[in-house]
Amino acid sequence: MIEVVASMARGPVFLAGELMECLITFTNPMSHLSTSASSEMLAWASAQIHCQFHASENRVALPTQGNKHDVQAESNTVLVPSRGERGQCVLDTPPKILFCDLRLDPGESKTYSYSEIVPIDGPPSYRGQAVKYVYKLTIGCQRVNSPIKLLRVPFRVLVLQGMPEPPFPQDEDVCPSNPFLEEEEASRRDARPLERALDMLMITTSRRCPHMFNITNMRGKVAKFCIFKMVYRLGEDIVGTFNFSEGDIPCLQYSVSIQSEEEIQQLHQRHPGQILSVTGHGRHMESCLHTASSHFSLPIPLNVTPGFSTDIVMLRWRLHFEFVTAREPMEPPTVLQNQSEVTVWAGAEHVDVDTFSWDLPIKVFPTNPALASYMSHFSGTNSITI
């Protein structure tokens, strides 16, 4: 019996292009004092990253792949990391051999380090209503003359799409270096692409440029709305303000929702003119009759997927507004300045209303993967006994 434990050093969330590191420990749990204790042998072990794609047959039309020959169906000595997984393997990295012919005495353990750049040309991790992209690190190991055993560690990948090009040079030769700190400089060079991406992400999402909108319906102006920016990253709060004092139509109630739109690309739609799949991720509702101004603050969850596009699916983000307005003007309650008695204002028992909605597109980008790891439902650690 050998216990295999895989643990990702920095957490289960990574940015595409980032270096992923995982420590894989093989242990013979038998005590050397046990009379039945004996050495254990493993022929080999390897590790690689793969991404599984799964689509709903009712919503997505995929091209037929023909008759693919599964070599593992006939032999248990061939490593196929996606064996037993649902869907298609759309991305995988070359396998890396951890060891060959490992011998573990009772109570002995050995740890191996696996590192790999998360591919930048793959989709992000995503679980939608019609499409799923799931990333896993698969460790395969085998005893002599025994089937291959697979240990899978799921993790999350964030992808930066739609970002402007960095304004600073990409050539490593022009970057300043310290000849007296070679090791430190080497580690900095390894982390520099991630630092560049995070710096550009912070610059893009930190720019504030207020946008003003006049909200109207067929009867007139309802309010003026102000939002401070249109680009956000995961975990940020979306803040907006309403000014109802400039409106001609009284607004009784409003609600604001953060929504994502999942659209199947036209070539892969199961039905022509297929409708979008809309998912809500937070809502603010407020009654605002006789209110001069109001505001809302909605946090973007850390566990959702930023906007992206692939050949099959596109994910966009928006704010969805709903307004309830009165058809006739409504007189506000009057309070005399010198009135000593307490008065109670009772609202109208019946009000004729109109309702309408409005969608405002926004952009949602990833955040620092270390921050997203705190809210991930993946642990970054998994184990198996072989």
Tab-separated table of N, CA, C and O in Angstrom, residues 293-384:
chain	number	residue	atom	x	y	z
A	293	SER	N	-32.647	61.175	-3.857
A	293	SER	CA	-31.488	60.469	-4.398
A	293	SER	C	-31.341	59.125	-3.700
A	293	SER	O	-31.844	58.923	-2.588
A	294	SER	N	-30.638	58.226	-4.355
A	294	SER	CA	-30.418	56.890	-3.803
A	294	SER	C	-29.153	56.319	-4.440
A	294	SER	O	-28.649	56.846	-5.443
A	295	HIS	N	-28.639	55.258	-3.842
A	295	HIS	CA	-27.456	54.604	-4.402
A	295	HIS	C	-27.520	53.110	-4.112
A	295	HIS	O	-28.315	52.653	-3.273
A	296	PHE	N	-26.669	52.345	-4.801
A	296	PHE	CA	-26.564	50.911	-4.560
A	296	PHE	C	-25.097	50.507	-4.635
A	296	PHE	O	-24.260	51.189	-5.236
A	297	SER	N	-24.777	49.391	-4.011
A	297	SER	CA	-23.441	48.813	-4.045
A	297	SER	C	-23.590	47.308	-4.144
A	297	SER	O	-24.122	46.673	-3.225
A	298	LEU	N	-23.136	46.736	-5.264
A	298	LEU	CA	-23.267	45.301	-5.505
A	298	LEU	C	-21.883	44.693	-5.704
A	298	LEU	O	-21.150	45.100	-6.618
A	299	PRO	N	-21.484	43.733	-4.876
A	299	PRO	CA	-20.176	43.095	-5.057
A	299	PRO	C	-20.223	42.030	-6.150
A	299	PRO	O	-21.192	41.278	-6.275
A	300	ILE	N	-19.160	41.975	-6.943
A	300	ILE	CA	-19.012	40.909	-7.936
A	300	ILE	C	-18.394	39.704	-7.229
A	300	ILE	O	-17.311	39.821	-6.664
A	301	PRO	N	-19.039	38.552	-7.221
A	301	PRO	CA	-18.484	37.394	-6.500
A	301	PRO	C	-17.113	36.992	-7.042
A	301	PRO	O	-16.816	37.141	-8.231
A	302	LEU	N	-16.279	36.453	-6.165
A	302	LEU	CA	-14.948	36.003	-6.560
A	302	LEU	C	-14.981	34.672	-7.290
A	302	LEU	O	-14.013	34.315	-7.966
A	303	ASN	N	-16.077	33.931	-7.151
A	303	ASN	CA	-16.106	32.579	-7.721
A	303	ASN	C	-16.780	32.512	-9.083
A	303	ASN	O	-17.002	31.421	-9.600
A	304	VAL	N	-17.093	33.650	-9.701
A	304	VAL	CA	-17.709	33.631	-11.025
A	304	VAL	C	-16.615	33.741	-12.091
A	304	VAL	O	-15.448	33.999	-11.795
A	305	THR	N	-17.009	33.548	-13.341
A	305	THR	CA	-16.064	33.579	-14.457
A	305	THR	C	-16.115	34.934	-15.149
A	305	THR	O	-17.197	35.388	-15.525
A	306	PRO	N	-14.971	35.598	-15.334
A	306	PRO	CA	-14.964	36.862	-16.093
A	306	PRO	C	-15.392	36.637	-17.541
A	306	PRO	O	-15.462	35.500	-18.025
A	307	GLY	N	-15.673	37.728	-18.224
A	307	GLY	CA	-16.089	37.626	-19.619
A	307	GLY	C	-15.026	36.994	-20.496
A	307	GLY	O	-13.831	37.247	-20.327
A	308	PHE	N	-15.452	36.159	-21.423
A	308	PHE	CA	-14.522	35.500	-22.344
A	308	PHE	C	-15.282	35.061	-23.582
A	308	PHE	O	-16.515	35.091	-23.640
A	309	SER	N	-14.515	34.605	-24.584
A	309	SER	CA	-15.112	34.125	-25.821
A	309	SER	C	-14.259	33.001	-26.376
A	309	SER	O	-13.022	33.105	-26.407
A	310	THR	N	-14.908	31.914	-26.795
A	310	THR	CA	-14.248	30.821	-27.500
A	310	THR	C	-15.008	30.556	-28.795
A	310	THR	O	-15.970	31.255	-29.118
A	311	ASP	N	-14.578	29.543	-29.535
A	311	ASP	CA	-15.260	29.203	-30.786
A	311	ASP	C	-16.683	28.717	-30.544
A	311	ASP	O	-17.511	28.732	-31.462
A	312	ILE	N	-16.982	28.298	-29.309
A	312	ILE	CA	-18.280	27.687	-29.030
A	312	ILE	C	-19.179	28.594	-28.212
A	312	ILE	O	-20.388	28.653	-28.446
A	313	VAL	N	-18.623	29.323	-27.249
A	313	VAL	CA	-19.471	30.072	-26.326
A	313	VAL	C	-18.861	31.444	-26.067
A	313	VAL	O	-17.644	31.645	-26.183
A	314	MET	N	-19.737	32.398	-25.728
A	314	MET	CA	-19.320	33.744	-25.342
A	314	MET	C	-20.027	34.110	-24.043
A	314	MET	O	-21.228	33.878	-23.895
A	315	LEU	N	-19.268	34.675	-23.101
A	315	LEU	CA	-19.837	35.100	-21.821
A	315	LEU	C	-19.665	36.604	-21.683
A	315	LEU	O	-18.543	37.123	-21.788
A	316	ARG	N	-20.775	37.302	-21.467
A	316	ARG	CA	-20.767	38.748	-21.263
A	316	ARG	C	-21.420	39.077	-19.922
A	316	ARG	O	-22.147	38.269	-19.346
A	317	TRP	N	-21.197	40.314	-19.458
A	317	TRP	CA	-21.751	40.771	-18.184
A	317	TRP	C	-22.558	42.048	-18.387
A	317	TRP	O	-22.272	42.837	-19.297
A	318	ARG	N	-23.556	42.227	-17.537
A	318	ARG	CA	-24.405	43.408	-17.630
A	318	ARG	C	-25.029	43.714	-16.273
A	318	ARG	O	-25.075	42.860	-15.381
A	319	LEU	N	-25.507	44.955	-16.147
A	319	LEU	CA	-26.368	45.348	-15.031
A	319	LEU	C	-27.797	45.413	-15.561
A	319	LEU	O	-28.058	46.061	-16.581
A	320	HIS	N	-28.693	44.748	-14.859
A	320	HIS	CA	-30.102	44.713	-15.268
A	320	HIS	C	-30.911	45.563	-14.295
A	320	HIS	O	-30.938	45.286	-13.089
A	321	PHE	N	-31.563	46.603	-14.821
A	321	PHE	CA	-32.356	47.525	-14.013
A	321	PHE	C	-33.841	47.272	-14.268
A	321	PHE	O	-34.256	47.053	-15.413
A	322	GLU	N	-34.631	47.346	-13.220
A	322	GLU	CA	-36.097	47.287	-13.326
A	322	GLU	C	-36.683	48.448	-12.523
A	322	GLU	O	-36.286	48.676	-11.373
A	323	PHE	N	-37.619	49.169	-13.131
A	323	PHE	CA	-38.216	50.350	-12.502
A	323	PHE	C	-39.740	50.188	-12.453
A	323	PHE	O	-40.349	49.673	-13.401
A	324	VAL	N	-40.319	50.661	-11.357
A	324	VAL	CA	-41.769	50.740	-11.206
A	324	VAL	C	-42.112	52.211	-11.028
A	324	VAL	O	-41.663	52.848	-10.060
A	325	THR	N	-42.871	52.787	-11.969
A	325	THR	CA	-43.197	54.218	-11.934
A	325	THR	C	-44.700	54.418	-11.887
A	325	THR	O	-45.477	53.573	-12.363
A	326	ALA	N	-45.108	55.544	-11.322
A	326	ALA	CA	-46.524	55.901	-11.256
A	326	ALA	C	-46.943	56.610	-12.536
A	326	ALA	O	-46.159	57.346	-13.143
A	327	ARG	N	-48.180	56.404	-12.933
A	327	ARG	CA	-48.685	57.051	-14.149
A	327	ARG	C	-49.103	58.494	-13.896
A	327	ARG	O	-49.126	59.308	-14.821
A	328	GLU	N	-49.467	58.815	-12.660
A	328	GLU	CA	-49.902	60.159	-12.309
A	328	GLU	C	-48.986	60.727	-11.233
A	328	GLU	O	-48.408	59.971	-10.440
A	329	PRO	N	-48.811	62.047	-11.185
A	329	PRO	CA	-47.998	62.659	-10.116
A	329	PRO	C	-48.576	62.334	-8.748
A	329	PRO	O	-49.792	62.212	-8.565
A	330	MET	N	-47.702	62.212	-7.771
A	330	MET	CA	-48.120	61.892	-6.401
A	330	MET	C	-47.584	62.979	-5.474
A	330	MET	O	-46.381	63.256	-5.447
A	331	GLU	N	-48.500	63.589	-4.741
A	331	GLU	CA	-48.134	64.686	-3.853
A	331	GLU	C	-47.380	64.141	-2.647
A	331	GLU	O	-47.813	63.170	-2.015
A	332	PRO	N	-46.224	64.762	-2.308
A	332	PRO	CA	-45.495	64.326	-1.115
A	332	PRO	C	-46.210	64.758	0.154
A	332	PRO	O	-47.018	65.695	0.131
A	333	PRO	N	-45.944	64.104	1.278
A	333	PRO	CA	-46.569	64.514	2.548
A	333	PRO	C	-46.045	65.886	2.972
A	333	PRO	O	-44.878	66.216	2.753
A	334	THR	N	-46.920	66.688	3.551
A	334	THR	CA	-46.536	68.026	4.023
A	334	THR	C	-46.426	68.009	5.533
A	334	THR	O	-47.298	67.470	6.237
A	335	VAL	N	-45.391	68.630	6.038
A	335	VAL	CA	-45.159	68.726	7.487
A	335	VAL	C	-44.935	70.188	7.825
A	335	VAL	O	-44.028	70.836	7.282
A	336	LEU	N	-45.778	70.742	8.720
A	336	LEU	CA	-45.635	72.128	9.133
A	336	LEU	C	-44.441	72.286	10.055
A	336	LEU	O	-44.118	71.400	10.855
A	337	GLN	N	-43.783	73.439	9.965
A	337	GLN	CA	-42.579	73.656	10.760
A	337	GLN	C	-42.876	73.703	12.255
A	337	GLN	O	-42.092	73.201	13.066
A	338	ASN	N	-43.980	74.304	12.644
A	338	ASN	CA	-44.290	74.465	14.069
A	338	ASN	C	-45.255	73.407	14.579
A	338	ASN	O	-45.865	73.569	15.643
A	339	GLN	N	-45.424	72.345	13.832
A	339	GLN	CA	-46.376	71.315	14.243
A	339	GLN	C	-45.794	70.493	15.395
A	339	GLN	O	-44.690	69.971	15.310
A	340	SER	N	-46.529	70.432	16.505
A	340	SER	CA	-46.040	69.739	17.704
A	340	SER	C	-46.541	68.301	17.765
A	340	SER	O	-45.903	67.456	18.390
A	341	GLU	N	-47.661	68.007	17.175
A	341	GLU	CA	-48.209	66.657	17.226
A	341	GLU	C	-47.551	65.762	16.168
A	341	GLU	O	-47.150	66.230	15.111
A	342	VAL	N	-47.491	64.472	16.497
A	342	VAL	CA	-46.948	63.501	15.566
A	342	VAL	C	-48.002	63.177	14.514
A	342	VAL	O	-49.163	62.923	14.843
A	343	THR	N	-47.598	63.218	13.263
A	343	THR	CA	-48.509	62.889	12.173
A	343	THR	C	-48.009	61.645	11.445
A	343	THR	O	-46.810	61.377	11.374
A	344	VAL	N	-48.952	60.898	10.932
A	344	VAL	CA	-48.638	59.684	10.179
A	344	VAL	C	-49.145	59.864	8.757
A	344	VAL	O	-50.317	60.201	8.553
A	345	TRP	N	-48.226	59.650	7.808
A	345	TRP	CA	-48.620	59.758	6.407
A	345	TRP	C	-48.933	58.373	5.877
A	345	TRP	O	-48.144	57.436	6.027
A	346	ALA	N	-50.093	58.220	5.286
A	346	ALA	CA	-50.516	56.947	4.714
A	346	ALA	C	-50.446	57.039	3.194
A	346	ALA	O	-50.955	57.997	2.594
A	347	GLY	N	-49.824	56.074	2.608
A	347	GLY	CA	-49.710	56.053	1.163
A	347	GLY	C	-51.036	55.741	0.502
A	347	GLY	O	-51.990	55.284	1.144
A	348	ALA	N	-51.082	55.998	-0.796
A	348	ALA	CA	-52.309	55.739	-1.550
A	348	ALA	C	-52.602	54.248	-1.577
A	348	ALA	O	-51.692	53.413	-1.669
A	349	GLU	N	-53.867	53.914	-1.492
A	349	GLU	CA	-54.270	52.506	-1.509
A	349	GLU	C	-54.153	51.896	-2.897
A	349	GLU	O	-53.899	50.698	-3.040
A	350	HIS	N	-54.328	52.693	-3.923
A	350	HIS	CA	-54.276	52.176	-5.291
A	350	HIS	C	-53.500	53.158	-6.157
A	350	HIS	O	-53.803	54.357	-6.174
A	351	VAL	N	-52.487	52.650	-6.864
A	351	VAL	CA	-51.670	53.478	-7.743
A	351	VAL	C	-51.524	52.751	-9.074
A	351	VAL	O	-51.142	51.576	-9.110
A	352	ASP	N	-51.846	53.455	-10.151
A	352	ASP	CA	-51.610	52.900	-11.486
A	352	ASP	C	-50.133	53.034	-11.817
A	352	ASP	O	-49.558	54.133	-11.730
A	353	VAL	N	-49.509	51.914	-12.198
A	353	VAL	CA	-48.057	51.920	-12.391
A	353	VAL	C	-47.686	51.390	-13.768
A	353	VAL	O	-48.459	50.695	-14.421
A	354	ASP	N	-46.475	51.754	-14.163
A	354	ASP	CA	-45.819	51.192	-15.335
A	354	ASP	C	-44.511	50.545	-14.887
A	354	ASP	O	-43.884	50.992	-13.920
A	355	THR	N	-44.103	49.503	-15.580
A	355	THR	CA	-42.814	48.865	-15.301
A	355	THR	C	-42.002	48.804	-16.591
A	355	THR	O	-42.558	48.620	-17.673
A	356	PHE	N	-40.711	48.979	-16.448
A	356	PHE	CA	-39.820	48.827	-17.602
A	356	PHE	C	-38.443	48.429	-17.092
A	356	PHE	O	-38.116	48.580	-15.906
A	357	SER	N	-37.635	47.910	-17.997
A	357	SER	CA	-36.307	47.430	-17.628
A	357	SER	C	-35.271	48.018	-18.580
A	357	SER	O	-35.597	48.507	-19.673
A	358	TRP	N	-33.998	47.908	-18.156
A	358	TRP	CA	-32.881	48.458	-18.936
A	358	TRP	C	-31.641	47.637	-18.613
A	358	TRP	O	-31.402	47.283	-17.440
A	359	ASP	N	-30.864	47.322	-19.645
A	359	ASP	CA	-29.631	46.559	-19.473
A	359	ASP	C	-28.438	47.428	-19.831
A	359	ASP	O	-28.405	48.043	-20.912
A	360	LEU	N	-27.447	47.459	-18.940
A	360	LEU	CA	-26.230	48.239	-19.149
A	360	LEU	C	-25.037	47.287	-19.200
A	360	LEU	O	-24.682	46.669	-18.188
A	361	PRO	N	-24.385	47.124	-20.370
A	361	PRO	CA	-23.237	46.215	-20.454
A	361	PRO	C	-22.055	46.729	-19.640
A	361	PRO	O	-21.766	47.935	-19.614
A	362	ILE	N	-21.364	45.819	-18.973
A	362	ILE	CA	-20.132	46.129	-18.253
A	362	ILE	C	-19.104	45.059	-18.598
A	362	ILE	O	-19.446	44.014	-19.165
A	363	LYS	N	-17.848	45.320	-18.252
A	363	LYS	CA	-16.784	44.343	-18.458
A	363	LYS	C	-16.290	43.857	-17.105
A	363	LYS	O	-16.092	44.658	-16.189
A	364	VAL	N	-16.093	42.549	-17.008
A	364	VAL	CA	-15.582	41.937	-15.777
A	364	VAL	C	-14.311	41.174	-16.126
A	364	VAL	O	-14.324	40.294	-16.997
A	365	PHE	N	-13.208	41.532	-15.455
A	365	PHE	CA	-11.917	40.894	-15.660
A	365	PHE	C	-11.550	40.053	-14.444
A	365	PHE	O	-12.171	40.170	-13.383
A	366	PRO	N	-10.521	39.207	-14.566
A	366	PRO	CA	-10.075	38.427	-13.397
A	366	PRO	C	-9.469	39.321	-12.326
A	366	PRO	O	-9.307	40.537	-12.496
A	367	THR	N	-9.101	38.703	-11.214
A	367	THR	CA	-8.412	39.392	-10.135
A	367	THR	C	-7.143	38.614	-9.822
A	367	THR	O	-6.793	37.654	-10.514
A	368	ASN	N	-6.442	39.033	-8.796
A	368	ASN	CA	-5.237	38.312	-8.384
A	368	ASN	C	-5.618	36.879	-8.014
A	368	ASN	O	-6.510	36.672	-7.192
A	369	PRO	N	-4.987	35.859	-8.617
A	369	PRO	CA	-5.387	34.475	-8.326
A	369	PRO	C	-5.219	34.089	-6.862
A	369	PRO	O	-5.951	33.237	-6.360
A	370	ALA	N	-4.263	34.717	-6.164
A	370	ALA	CA	-4.107	34.427	-4.740
A	370	ALA	C	-5.335	34.868	-3.960
A	370	ALA	O	-5.755	34.200	-3.009
A	371	LEU	N	-5.946	35.989	-4.353
A	371	LEU	CA	-7.162	36.460	-3.698
A	371	LEU	C	-8.336	35.544	-4.011
A	371	LEU	O	-9.143	35.209	-3.135
A	372	ALA	N	-8.453	35.105	-5.266
A	372	ALA	CA	-9.556	34.223	-5.656
A	372	ALA	C	-9.458	32.856	-4.984
A	372	ALA	O	-10.464	32.160	-4.826
A	373	SER	N	-8.251	32.460	-4.581
A	373	SER	CA	-8.084	31.148	-3.939
A	373	SER	C	-8.816	31.066	-2.615
A	373	SER	O	-9.218	29.978	-2.186
A	374	TYR	N	-9.007	32.212	-1.932
A	374	TYR	CA	-9.669	32.196	-0.634
A	374	TYR	C	-11.136	31.782	-0.743
A	374	TYR	O	-11.705	31.245	0.205
A	375	MET	N	-11.761	32.045	-1.900
A	375	MET	CA	-13.182	31.743	-2.073
A	375	MET	C	-13.408	30.552	-2.994
A	375	MET	O	-14.522	30.297	-3.401
A	376	SER	N	-12.345	29.808	-3.328
A	376	SER	CA	-12.492	28.680	-4.239
A	376	SER	C	-13.057	27.473	-3.491
A	376	SER	O	-12.728	27.224	-2.326
A	377	HIS	N	-13.928	26.722	-4.178
A	377	HIS	CA	-14.452	25.494	-3.575
A	377	HIS	C	-13.503	24.324	-3.783
A	377	HIS	O	-13.765	23.223	-3.306
A	378	PHE	N	-12.387	24.570	-4.497
A	378	PHE	CA	-11.342	23.560	-4.607
A	378	PHE	C	-10.357	23.727	-3.450
A	378	PHE	O	-10.051	24.851	-3.047
A	379	SER	N	-9.847	22.623	-2.955
A	379	SER	CA	-8.895	22.683	-1.858
A	379	SER	C	-7.450	22.734	-2.345
A	379	SER	O	-6.557	23.166	-1.612
A	380	GLY	N	-7.214	22.312	-3.580
A	380	GLY	CA	-5.849	22.264	-4.086
A	380	GLY	C	-5.058	21.072	-3.593
A	380	GLY	O	-3.879	20.956	-3.868
A	381	THR	N	-5.723	20.184	-2.860
A	381	THR	CA	-5.068	18.986	-2.310
A	381	THR	C	-5.967	17.786	-2.534
A	381	THR	O	-7.194	17.874	-2.378
A	382	ASN	N	-5.359	16.662	-2.927
A	382	ASN	CA	-6.111	15.426	-3.103
A	382	ASN	C	-5.179	14.257	-2.844
A	382	ASN	O	-3.952	14.417	-2.866
A	383	SER	N	-5.757	13.084	-2.593
A	383	SER	CA	-4.926	11.931	-2.270
A	383	SER	C	-5.567	10.656	-2.786
A	383	SER	O	-6.766	10.619	-3.103
A	384	ILE	N	-4.765	9.596	-2.881
A	384	ILE	CA	-5.223	8.290	-3.318
A	384	ILE	C	-4.318	7.237	-2.701
A	384	ILE	O	-3.156	7.506	-2.362
